[in-house]
Tab-separated table of C-alpha atoms and ligand atoms in Angstrom:
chain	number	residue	atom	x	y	z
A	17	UNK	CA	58.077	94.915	94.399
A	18	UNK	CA	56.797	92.637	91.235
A	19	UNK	CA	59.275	90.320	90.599
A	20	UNK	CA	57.847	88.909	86.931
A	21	UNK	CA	61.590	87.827	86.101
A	22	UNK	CA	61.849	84.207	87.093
A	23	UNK	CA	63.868	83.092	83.885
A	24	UNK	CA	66.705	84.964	84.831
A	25	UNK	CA	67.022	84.615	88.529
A	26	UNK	CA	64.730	83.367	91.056
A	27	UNK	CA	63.860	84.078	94.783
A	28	UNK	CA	65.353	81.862	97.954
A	29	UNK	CA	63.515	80.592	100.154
A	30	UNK	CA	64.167	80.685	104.251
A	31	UNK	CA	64.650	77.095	104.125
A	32	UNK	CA	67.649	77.103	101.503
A	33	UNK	CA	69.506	80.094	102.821
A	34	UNK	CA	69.146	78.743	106.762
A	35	UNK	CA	70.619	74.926	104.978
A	36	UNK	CA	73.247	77.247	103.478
A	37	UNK	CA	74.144	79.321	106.514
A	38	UNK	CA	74.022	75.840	108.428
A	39	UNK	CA	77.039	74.311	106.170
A	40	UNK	CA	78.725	77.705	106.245
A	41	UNK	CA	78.800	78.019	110.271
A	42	UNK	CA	78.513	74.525	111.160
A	43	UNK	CA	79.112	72.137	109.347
A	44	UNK	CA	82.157	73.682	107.305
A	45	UNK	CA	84.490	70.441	107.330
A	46	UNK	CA	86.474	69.834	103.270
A	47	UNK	CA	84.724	67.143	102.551
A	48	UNK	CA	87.783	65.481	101.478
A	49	UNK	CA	89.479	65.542	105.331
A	50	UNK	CA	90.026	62.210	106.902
A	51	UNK	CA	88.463	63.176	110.832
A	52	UNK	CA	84.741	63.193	111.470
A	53	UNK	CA	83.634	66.344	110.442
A	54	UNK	CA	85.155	66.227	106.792
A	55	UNK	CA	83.425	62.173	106.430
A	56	UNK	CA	80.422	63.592	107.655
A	57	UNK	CA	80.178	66.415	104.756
A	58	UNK	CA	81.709	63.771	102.438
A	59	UNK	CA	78.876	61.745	103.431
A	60	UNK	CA	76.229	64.982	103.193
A	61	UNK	CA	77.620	65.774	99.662
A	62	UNK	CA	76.689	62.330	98.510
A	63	UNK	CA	73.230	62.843	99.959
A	64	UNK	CA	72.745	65.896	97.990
A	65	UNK	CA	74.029	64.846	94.579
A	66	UNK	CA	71.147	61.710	95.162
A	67	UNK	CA	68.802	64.576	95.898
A	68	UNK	CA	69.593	66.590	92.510
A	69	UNK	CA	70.653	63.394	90.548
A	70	UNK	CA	66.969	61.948	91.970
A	71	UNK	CA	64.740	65.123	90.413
A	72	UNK	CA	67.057	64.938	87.503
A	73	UNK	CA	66.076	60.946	86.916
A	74	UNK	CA	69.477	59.555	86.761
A	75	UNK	CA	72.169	57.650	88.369
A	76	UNK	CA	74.144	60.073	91.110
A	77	UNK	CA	77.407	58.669	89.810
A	78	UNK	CA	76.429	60.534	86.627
A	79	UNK	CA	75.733	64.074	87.925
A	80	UNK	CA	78.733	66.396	88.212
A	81	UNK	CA	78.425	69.712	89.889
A	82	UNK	CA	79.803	72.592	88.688
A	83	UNK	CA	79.976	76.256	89.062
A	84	UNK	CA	77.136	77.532	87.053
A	85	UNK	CA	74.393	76.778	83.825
A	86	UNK	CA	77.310	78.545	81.477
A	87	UNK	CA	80.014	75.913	83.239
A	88	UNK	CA	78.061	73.019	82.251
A	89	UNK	CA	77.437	74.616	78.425
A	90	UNK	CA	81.032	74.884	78.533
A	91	UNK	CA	82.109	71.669	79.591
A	92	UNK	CA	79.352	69.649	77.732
A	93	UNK	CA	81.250	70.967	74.636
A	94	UNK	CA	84.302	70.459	75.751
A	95	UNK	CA	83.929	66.737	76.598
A	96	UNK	CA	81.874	65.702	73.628
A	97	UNK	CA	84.341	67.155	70.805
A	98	UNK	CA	86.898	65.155	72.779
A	99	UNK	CA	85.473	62.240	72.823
A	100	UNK	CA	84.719	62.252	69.555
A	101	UNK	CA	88.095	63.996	68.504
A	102	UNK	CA	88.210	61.281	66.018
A	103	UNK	CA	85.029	60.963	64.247
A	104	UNK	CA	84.836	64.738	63.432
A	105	UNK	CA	85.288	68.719	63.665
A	106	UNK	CA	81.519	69.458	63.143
A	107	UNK	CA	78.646	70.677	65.482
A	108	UNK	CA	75.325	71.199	64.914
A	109	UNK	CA	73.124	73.898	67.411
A	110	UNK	CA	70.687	76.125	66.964
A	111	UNK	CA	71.158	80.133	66.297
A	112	UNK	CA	68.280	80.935	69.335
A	113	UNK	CA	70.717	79.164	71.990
A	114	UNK	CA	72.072	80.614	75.225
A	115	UNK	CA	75.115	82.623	74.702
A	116	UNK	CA	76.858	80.139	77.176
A	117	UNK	CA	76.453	77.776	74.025
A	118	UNK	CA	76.534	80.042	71.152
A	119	UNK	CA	79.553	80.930	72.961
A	120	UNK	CA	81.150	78.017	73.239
A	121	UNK	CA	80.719	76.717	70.044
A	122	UNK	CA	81.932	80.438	68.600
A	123	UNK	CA	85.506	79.244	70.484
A	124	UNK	CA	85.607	75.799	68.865
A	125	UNK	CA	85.454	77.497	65.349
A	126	UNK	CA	88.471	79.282	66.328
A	127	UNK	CA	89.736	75.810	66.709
A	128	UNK	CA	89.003	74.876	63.214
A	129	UNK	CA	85.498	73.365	64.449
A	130	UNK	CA	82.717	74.121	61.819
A	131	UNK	CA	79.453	74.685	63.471
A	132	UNK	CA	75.597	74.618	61.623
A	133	UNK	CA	73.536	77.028	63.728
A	134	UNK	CA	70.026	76.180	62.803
A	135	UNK	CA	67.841	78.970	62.020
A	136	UNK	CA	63.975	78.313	64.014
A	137	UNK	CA	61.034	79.015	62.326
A	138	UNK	CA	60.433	82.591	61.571
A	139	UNK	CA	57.824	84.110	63.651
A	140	UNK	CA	57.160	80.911	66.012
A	141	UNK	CA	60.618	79.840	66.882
A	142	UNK	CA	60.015	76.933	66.796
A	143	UNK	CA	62.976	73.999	65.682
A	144	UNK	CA	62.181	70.649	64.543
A	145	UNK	CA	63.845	67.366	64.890
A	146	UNK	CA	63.683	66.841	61.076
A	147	UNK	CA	65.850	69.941	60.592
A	148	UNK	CA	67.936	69.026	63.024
A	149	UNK	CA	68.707	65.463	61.903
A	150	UNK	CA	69.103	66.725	58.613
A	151	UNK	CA	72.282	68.633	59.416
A	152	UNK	CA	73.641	65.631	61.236
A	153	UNK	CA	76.992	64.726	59.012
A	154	UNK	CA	79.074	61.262	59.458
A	155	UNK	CA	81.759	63.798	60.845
A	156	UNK	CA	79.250	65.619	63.447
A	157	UNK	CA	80.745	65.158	67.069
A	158	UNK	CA	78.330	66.758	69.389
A	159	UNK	CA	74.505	67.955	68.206
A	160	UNK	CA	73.022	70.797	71.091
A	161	UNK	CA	69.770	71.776	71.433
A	162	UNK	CA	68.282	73.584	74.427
A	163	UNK	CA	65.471	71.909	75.700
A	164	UNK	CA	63.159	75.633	76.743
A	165	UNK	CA	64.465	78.683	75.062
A	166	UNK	CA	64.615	81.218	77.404
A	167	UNK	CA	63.624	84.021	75.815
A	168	UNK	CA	60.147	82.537	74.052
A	169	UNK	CA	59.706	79.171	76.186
A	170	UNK	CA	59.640	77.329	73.095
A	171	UNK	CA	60.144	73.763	74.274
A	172	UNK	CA	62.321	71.894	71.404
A	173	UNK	CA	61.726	67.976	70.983
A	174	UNK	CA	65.033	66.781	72.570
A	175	UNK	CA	63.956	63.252	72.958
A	176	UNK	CA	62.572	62.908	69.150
A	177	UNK	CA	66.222	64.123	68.352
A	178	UNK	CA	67.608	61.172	70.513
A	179	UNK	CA	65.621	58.762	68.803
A	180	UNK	CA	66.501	59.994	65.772
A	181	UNK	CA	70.460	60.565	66.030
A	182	UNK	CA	70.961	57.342	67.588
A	183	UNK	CA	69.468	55.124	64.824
A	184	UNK	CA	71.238	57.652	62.333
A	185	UNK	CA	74.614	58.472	63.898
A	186	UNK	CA	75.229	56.729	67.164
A	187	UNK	CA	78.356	58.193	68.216
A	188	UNK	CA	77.444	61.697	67.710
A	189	UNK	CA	76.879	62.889	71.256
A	190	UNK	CA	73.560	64.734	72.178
A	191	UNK	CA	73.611	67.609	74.717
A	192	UNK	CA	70.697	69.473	76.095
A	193	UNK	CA	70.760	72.825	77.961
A	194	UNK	CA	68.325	72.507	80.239
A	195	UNK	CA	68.510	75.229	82.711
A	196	UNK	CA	65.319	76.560	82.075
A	197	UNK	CA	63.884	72.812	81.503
A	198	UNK	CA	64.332	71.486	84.737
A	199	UNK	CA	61.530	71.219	87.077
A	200	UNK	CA	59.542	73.581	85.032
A	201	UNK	CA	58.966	70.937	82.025
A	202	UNK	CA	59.245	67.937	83.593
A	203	UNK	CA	61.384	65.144	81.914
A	204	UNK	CA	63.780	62.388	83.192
A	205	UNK	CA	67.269	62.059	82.163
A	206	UNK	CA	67.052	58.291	81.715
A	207	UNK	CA	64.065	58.652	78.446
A	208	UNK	CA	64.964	62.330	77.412
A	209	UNK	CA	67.933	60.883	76.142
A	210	UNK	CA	70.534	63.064	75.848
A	211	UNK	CA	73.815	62.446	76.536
A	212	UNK	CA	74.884	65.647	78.051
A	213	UNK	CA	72.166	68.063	80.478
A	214	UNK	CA	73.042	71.100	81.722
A	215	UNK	CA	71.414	72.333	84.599
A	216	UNK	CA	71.279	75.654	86.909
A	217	UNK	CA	70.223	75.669	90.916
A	218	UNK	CA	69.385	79.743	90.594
A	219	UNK	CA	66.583	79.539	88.267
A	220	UNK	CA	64.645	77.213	90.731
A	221	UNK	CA	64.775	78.983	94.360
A	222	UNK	CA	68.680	77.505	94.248
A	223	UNK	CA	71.606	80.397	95.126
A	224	UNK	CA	73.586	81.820	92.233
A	225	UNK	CA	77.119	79.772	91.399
A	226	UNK	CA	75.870	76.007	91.538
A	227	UNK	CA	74.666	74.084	88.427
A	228	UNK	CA	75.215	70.091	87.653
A	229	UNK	CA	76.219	68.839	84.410
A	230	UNK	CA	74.929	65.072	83.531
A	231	UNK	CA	77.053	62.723	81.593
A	232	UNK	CA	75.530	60.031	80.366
A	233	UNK	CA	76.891	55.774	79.869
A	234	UNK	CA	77.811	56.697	76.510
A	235	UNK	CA	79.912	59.502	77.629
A	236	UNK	CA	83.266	57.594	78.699
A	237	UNK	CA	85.817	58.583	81.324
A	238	UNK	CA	85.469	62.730	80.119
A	239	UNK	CA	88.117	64.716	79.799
A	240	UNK	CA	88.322	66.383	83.109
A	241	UNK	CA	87.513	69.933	83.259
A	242	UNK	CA	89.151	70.821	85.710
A	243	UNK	CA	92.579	68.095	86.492
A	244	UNK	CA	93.530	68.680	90.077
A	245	UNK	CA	92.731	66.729	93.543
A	246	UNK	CA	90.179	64.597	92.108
A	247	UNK	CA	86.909	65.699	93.377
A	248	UNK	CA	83.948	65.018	91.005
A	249	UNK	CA	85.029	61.680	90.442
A	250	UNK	CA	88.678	63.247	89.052
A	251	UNK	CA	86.631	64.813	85.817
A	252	UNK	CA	86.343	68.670	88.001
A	253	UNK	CA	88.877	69.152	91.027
A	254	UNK	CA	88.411	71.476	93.103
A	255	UNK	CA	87.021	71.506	96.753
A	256	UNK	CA	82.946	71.195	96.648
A	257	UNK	CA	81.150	73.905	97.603
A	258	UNK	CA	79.270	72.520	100.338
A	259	UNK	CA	77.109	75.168	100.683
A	260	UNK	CA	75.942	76.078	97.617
A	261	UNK	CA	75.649	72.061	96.530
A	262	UNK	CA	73.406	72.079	100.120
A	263	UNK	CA	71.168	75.043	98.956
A	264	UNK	CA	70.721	73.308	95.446
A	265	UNK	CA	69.602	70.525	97.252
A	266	UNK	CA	67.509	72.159	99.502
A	267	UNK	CA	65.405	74.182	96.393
A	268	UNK	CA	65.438	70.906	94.351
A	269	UNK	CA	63.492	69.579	97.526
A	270	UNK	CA	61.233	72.183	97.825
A	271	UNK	CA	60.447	73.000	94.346
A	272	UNK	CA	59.742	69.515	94.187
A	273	UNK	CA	56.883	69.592	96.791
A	274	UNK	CA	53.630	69.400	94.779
A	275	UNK	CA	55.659	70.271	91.867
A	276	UNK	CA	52.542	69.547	89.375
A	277	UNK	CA	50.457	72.158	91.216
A	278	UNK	CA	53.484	74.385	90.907
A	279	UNK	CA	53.342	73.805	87.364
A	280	UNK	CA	49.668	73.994	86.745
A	281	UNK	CA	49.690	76.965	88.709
A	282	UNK	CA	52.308	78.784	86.768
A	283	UNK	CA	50.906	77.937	83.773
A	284	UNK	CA	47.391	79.512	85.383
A	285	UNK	CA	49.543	82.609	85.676
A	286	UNK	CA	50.909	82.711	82.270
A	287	UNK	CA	47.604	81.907	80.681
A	288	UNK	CA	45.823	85.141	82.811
A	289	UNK	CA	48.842	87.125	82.185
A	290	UNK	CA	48.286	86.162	78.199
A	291	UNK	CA	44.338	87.432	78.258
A	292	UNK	CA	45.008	90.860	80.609
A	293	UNK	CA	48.296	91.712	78.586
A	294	UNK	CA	46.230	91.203	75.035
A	295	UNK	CA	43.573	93.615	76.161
A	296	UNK	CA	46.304	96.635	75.842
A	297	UNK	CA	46.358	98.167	72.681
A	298	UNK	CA	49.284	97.401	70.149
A	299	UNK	CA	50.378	93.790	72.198
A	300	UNK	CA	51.028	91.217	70.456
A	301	UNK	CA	52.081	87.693	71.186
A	302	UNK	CA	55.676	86.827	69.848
A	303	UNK	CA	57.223	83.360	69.354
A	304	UNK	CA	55.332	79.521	69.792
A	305	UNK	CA	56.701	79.488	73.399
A	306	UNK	CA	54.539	77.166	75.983
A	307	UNK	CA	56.547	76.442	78.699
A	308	UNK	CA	54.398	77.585	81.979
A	309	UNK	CA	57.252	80.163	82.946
A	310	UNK	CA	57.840	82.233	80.112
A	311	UNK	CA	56.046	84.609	78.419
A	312	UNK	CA	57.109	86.830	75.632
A	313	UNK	CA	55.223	89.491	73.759
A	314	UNK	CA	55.666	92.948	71.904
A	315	UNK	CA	54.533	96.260	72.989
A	316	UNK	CA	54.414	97.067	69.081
A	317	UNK	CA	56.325	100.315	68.490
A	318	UNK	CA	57.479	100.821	72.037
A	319	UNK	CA	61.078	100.250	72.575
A	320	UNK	CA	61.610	97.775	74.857
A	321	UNK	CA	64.279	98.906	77.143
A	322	UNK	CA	62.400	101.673	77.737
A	323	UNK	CA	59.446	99.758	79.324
A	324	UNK	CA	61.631	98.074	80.941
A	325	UNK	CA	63.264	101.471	82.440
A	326	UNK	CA	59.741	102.710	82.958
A	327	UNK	CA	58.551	99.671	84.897
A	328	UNK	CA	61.493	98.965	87.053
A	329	UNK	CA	61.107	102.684	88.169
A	330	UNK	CA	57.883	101.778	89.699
A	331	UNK	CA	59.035	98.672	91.597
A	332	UNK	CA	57.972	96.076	88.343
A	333	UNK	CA	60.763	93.746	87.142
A	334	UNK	CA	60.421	92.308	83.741
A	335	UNK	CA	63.258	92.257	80.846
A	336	UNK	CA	63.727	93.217	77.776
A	337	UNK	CA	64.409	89.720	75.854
A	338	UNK	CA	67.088	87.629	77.939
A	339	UNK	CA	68.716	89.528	80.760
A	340	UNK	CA	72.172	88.074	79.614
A	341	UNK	CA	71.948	90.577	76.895
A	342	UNK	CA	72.713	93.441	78.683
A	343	UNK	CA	70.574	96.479	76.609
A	344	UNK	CA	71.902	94.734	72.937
A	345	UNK	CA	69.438	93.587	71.111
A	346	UNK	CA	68.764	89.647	71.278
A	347	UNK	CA	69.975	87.061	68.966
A	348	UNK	CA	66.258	85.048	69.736
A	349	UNK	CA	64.172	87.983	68.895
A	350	UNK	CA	66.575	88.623	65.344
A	351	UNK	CA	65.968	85.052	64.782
A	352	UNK	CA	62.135	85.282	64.480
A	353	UNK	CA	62.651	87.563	61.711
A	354	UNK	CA	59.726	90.023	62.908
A	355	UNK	CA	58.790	93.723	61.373
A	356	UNK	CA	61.218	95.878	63.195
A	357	UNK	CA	58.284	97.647	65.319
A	358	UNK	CA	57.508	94.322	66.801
A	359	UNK	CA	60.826	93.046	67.247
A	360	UNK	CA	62.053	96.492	69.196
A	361	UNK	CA	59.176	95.785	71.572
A	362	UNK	CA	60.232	92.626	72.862
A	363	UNK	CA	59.574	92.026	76.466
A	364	UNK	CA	59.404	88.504	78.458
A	365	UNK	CA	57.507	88.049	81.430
A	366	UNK	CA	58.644	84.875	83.782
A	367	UNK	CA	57.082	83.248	86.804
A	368	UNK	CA	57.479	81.046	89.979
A	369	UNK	CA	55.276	79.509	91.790
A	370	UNK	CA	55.089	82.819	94.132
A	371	UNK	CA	53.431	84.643	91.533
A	372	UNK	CA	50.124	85.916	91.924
A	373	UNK	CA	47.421	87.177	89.470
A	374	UNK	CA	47.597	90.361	91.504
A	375	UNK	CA	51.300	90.820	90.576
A	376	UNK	CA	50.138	90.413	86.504
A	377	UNK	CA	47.427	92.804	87.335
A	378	UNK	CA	49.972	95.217	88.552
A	379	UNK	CA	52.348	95.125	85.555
A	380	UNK	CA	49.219	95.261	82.670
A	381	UNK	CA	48.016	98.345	84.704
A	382	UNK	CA	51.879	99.480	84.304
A	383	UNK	CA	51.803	98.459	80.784
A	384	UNK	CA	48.872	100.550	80.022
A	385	UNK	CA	50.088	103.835	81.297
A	386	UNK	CA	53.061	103.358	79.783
A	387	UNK	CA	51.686	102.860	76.049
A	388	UNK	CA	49.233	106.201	77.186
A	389	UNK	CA	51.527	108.363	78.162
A	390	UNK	CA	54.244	107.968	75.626
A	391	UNK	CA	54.764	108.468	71.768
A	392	UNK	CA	55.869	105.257	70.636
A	393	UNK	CA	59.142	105.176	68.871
A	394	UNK	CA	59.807	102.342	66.723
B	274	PLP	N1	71.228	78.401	79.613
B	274	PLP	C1	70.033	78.995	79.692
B	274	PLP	C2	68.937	78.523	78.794
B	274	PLP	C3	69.826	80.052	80.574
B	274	PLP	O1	68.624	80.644	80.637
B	274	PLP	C4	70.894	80.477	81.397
B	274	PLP	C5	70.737	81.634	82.288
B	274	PLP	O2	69.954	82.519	82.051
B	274	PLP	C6	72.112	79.803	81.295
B	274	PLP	C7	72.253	78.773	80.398
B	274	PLP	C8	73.273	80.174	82.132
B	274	PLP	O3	73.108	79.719	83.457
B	274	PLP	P1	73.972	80.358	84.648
B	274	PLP	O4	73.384	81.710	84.901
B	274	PLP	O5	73.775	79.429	85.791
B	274	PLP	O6	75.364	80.414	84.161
């Protein structure tokens, strides 16, 4: 198999599944139980929320697991329009967000929230912190902007927005989704920023159903998410899940190994994948993206889930725009405003560090049979 689909899901390694299995079998105490076993997993959990908290940049008091990338979204909405329940009922995000966020903010409307979704760039994708601070109002509560889109790997200037909204609007809360940000762009919580950062363990050799949401100093005593027996500090009850918080621990370890030759060999990848990709006919590069993970072009006039089809038939994994989609056609891709022949021929390519030029060459040479052998459609 060619697994060229690292933005939606990633691979996990020996070493987090066998510190998974461990806590499962072994070490299973609540961490909340008063005898030895339960202190010592209170203890462990504390050790792991340092280890994520650590790669993240900030304090571990500030780092709150939760369930997933869309839980964080979620809750990062949540608390910021009630803190600032009194300043205002607006929000300002951009239209190429996850559709955790888009989401989200879709449900506060119904709750007489107004929201701006900015519109990027045509073509490039690309959102700056100008128009973003421009749509700042004295009534906006929260402003949310991704820091990688996932579908292009546009990387949007999170910390110039900081800068920006705290000299113009200091109590307008700043969150950042940055699931597909962390540990592929690096960045520290502590000068990115932002108030609020989502984060997601499975998109970095991390199991499925564990993500952390940080809450920055200026984010005060958040309403909890979930009220119940107090874990999290009281703001999410609900008994930790020791193994999953031990696996996300565990892949933030590893993927922290060496991560800059990670990195620069990623973006190796992308750049190779970029020059044997180009040499099939009718490809075209789509969006400003340049984070080392992501890569997203058009197979101009070749409909996209069809490729898709075509090469997951033959043991290639790539999607068709964001995998959250599910077949419908992607809010990202609408958003670039491209000629409908390029936009219907959408695919992204994503990569770990496990990637090899070999697997590239495999999916070009797929590529190429598939634009010979069919009649294009768009
Ligand atoms: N935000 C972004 C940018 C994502 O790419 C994803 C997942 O694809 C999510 C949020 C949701 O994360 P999770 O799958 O952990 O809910």
């Amino acid at each position: 198999m060619v697994y060229l689909d690292h933005a939606a899901t990633t691979p996990v390694p020996r070493a987090v599944a066998d510190a998974m299995y461990d806590v499962l079998s072994e070490q299973f105490g609540n961490p909340s139980a008063q005898y030895p076993m339960g202190l010592e997993m209170k203890k462990q959990v504390a050790h792991w929320r340092s280890v994520v908290a650590g790669a993240l940049g900030c304090e571990p008091g500030r780092l709150f697991f939760t369930s997933c990338g869309t839980e964080g979204d979620n809750w990062a909405i949540t608390a910021a329009c009630w803190q600032n329940r009194h300043l205002g009922r607006h929000i300002v995000t951009t239209a190429v967000e996850h559709s955790a966020m888009l989401e989200g903010c879709r449900w506060m409307e119904k709750q007489g929230y107004e929201v701006t979704y900015l519109a990027p760039e045509p073509l490039s994708g690309a959102v700056t912190a100008r128009q973003v601070l421009s749509a700042v109002r004295p009534d906006t509560a929260l402003v949310s902007v991704m820091l990688v889109n996932n579908e292009l790997g546009c990387i949007y200037p999170v910390e110039e927005i900081a800068r920006g909204l705290a000299a113009q609007n200091p109590r307008t809360l700043l969150h950042t989704d940055a699931v597909q940000g962390f540990l592929k762009v690096p960045f520290s919580a502590k000068t990115l920023g932002a108030d609020l950062i989502t984060i997601s363990a499975h998109k970095i050799g991390g199991p499925k159903g564990i993500g952390a949401l940080y809450m920055g100093p200026r984010v005060k005593n958040p309403r909890p998410l979930l009220p119940g027996g107090g874990q999290e500090s009281g703001a999410r009850s609900g008994t930790e899940a020791t193994a999953q918080i031990a696996g996300f621990a565990k892949a933030v370890e590893l993927r922290g190994e060496h991560l800059a030759g990670k990195l620069s060999h990623m973006a190796d990848i992308r750049e190779y994948a970029v020059r044997r990709l180009c040499q099939i006919p009718d490809v075209q590069l789509v969006g400003g993206g340049t984070a080392p993970h992501i890569l997203c072009v058009s197979l101009v006039g070749w409909p996209s889930q069809n490729i898709v089809n075509d090469l997951g038939s033959q043991g290639i994994c790539i999607s068709a725009g964001s995998a959250c989609h599910q077949g419908r056609p992607s809010h990202v891709v609408a958003a670039l405003k491209l000629p409908k022949r390029v936009a219907g021929g959408v695919i992204r390519l994503s990569f770990g560090p496990e990637t090899t030029r070999e697997d590239i060459d495999a999916c070009a040479q797929a590529l190429l049979r598939h634009h010979d052998s069919r009649m294009p459609m768009l």
